[in-house]
Amino acid sequence: RQEKKSLVVSRIFLLKRNSLKKRLHLAINSLSSLLFTIQNPKQALLFYRLVDNLCNPPQFHYKSRGTSQELTSQVAKERRHVGRHIGVLLQNIILTVIARSNTTNTWSELNVHLRAASLLIIDLIYGDGLKAVSAGMDSASRAYLKSLFEYYKVHGRWSSDD
């Protein structure tokens, strides 16, 4: 059942992206509700793909209008817009990981995909957005965010092993 929900949300992200600009809170709320129902690694992978679709809009949505004299691309503008709102989802991912960390053996497999989704969001909100997210967390969540950020600095976007 969650796979069907994920497919619907994915189609909305891909096909109706422009309609989501003023309704991003609905997209993030639907991702949060999907997050709380994840039970197996396949569902966690689908969740990661949804977060990737939201954080990294496809290039084909943005046609060049006339001359391309702008220094900032439409994709970068869209990523910045999503970054203003997606911090809530990062908080929900961290709370879910902490709450379920000792409950099941398969949770470590799920954690791999949730960590990857968290790194996508950290890449998007790097800087002031990350400080704002951290300010709204309790001490356990902040410690987990710090470990995620340390992992991001080593293995993230600017690592030399790419």
C-alpha angles and dihedrals in degrees: 000000000000090000089061091049090049091051092052092049091047092053090050091051092049103038105029100035095131091054090056096062095093094029101052091125088066092053092049091046091052091049090050092051090050090049093057092054099051110129107160141029093258091059090046090053090050089050090051090052091051091052089048091052090051097044097041111040115203117256095232092071091068116063119189110255110214111303120013098222095135117111093209117058124223090247091056090049091050092048090051091050092051090046091061091062109028099078090092090062091052089053090050092049091051093047091049093049092049094046094049100034096105101031107080140019093227091057091085088060090049090047091065092063094040090052089052090050090049091052090053089054093045089052089053099047099034112153123011093010090057091050090052092050091048092050091060096053136091121241097267092050091046091052091051090048089051091053090048090050092050089051089048092052091053101037104017135099098307099043118127096229094077 
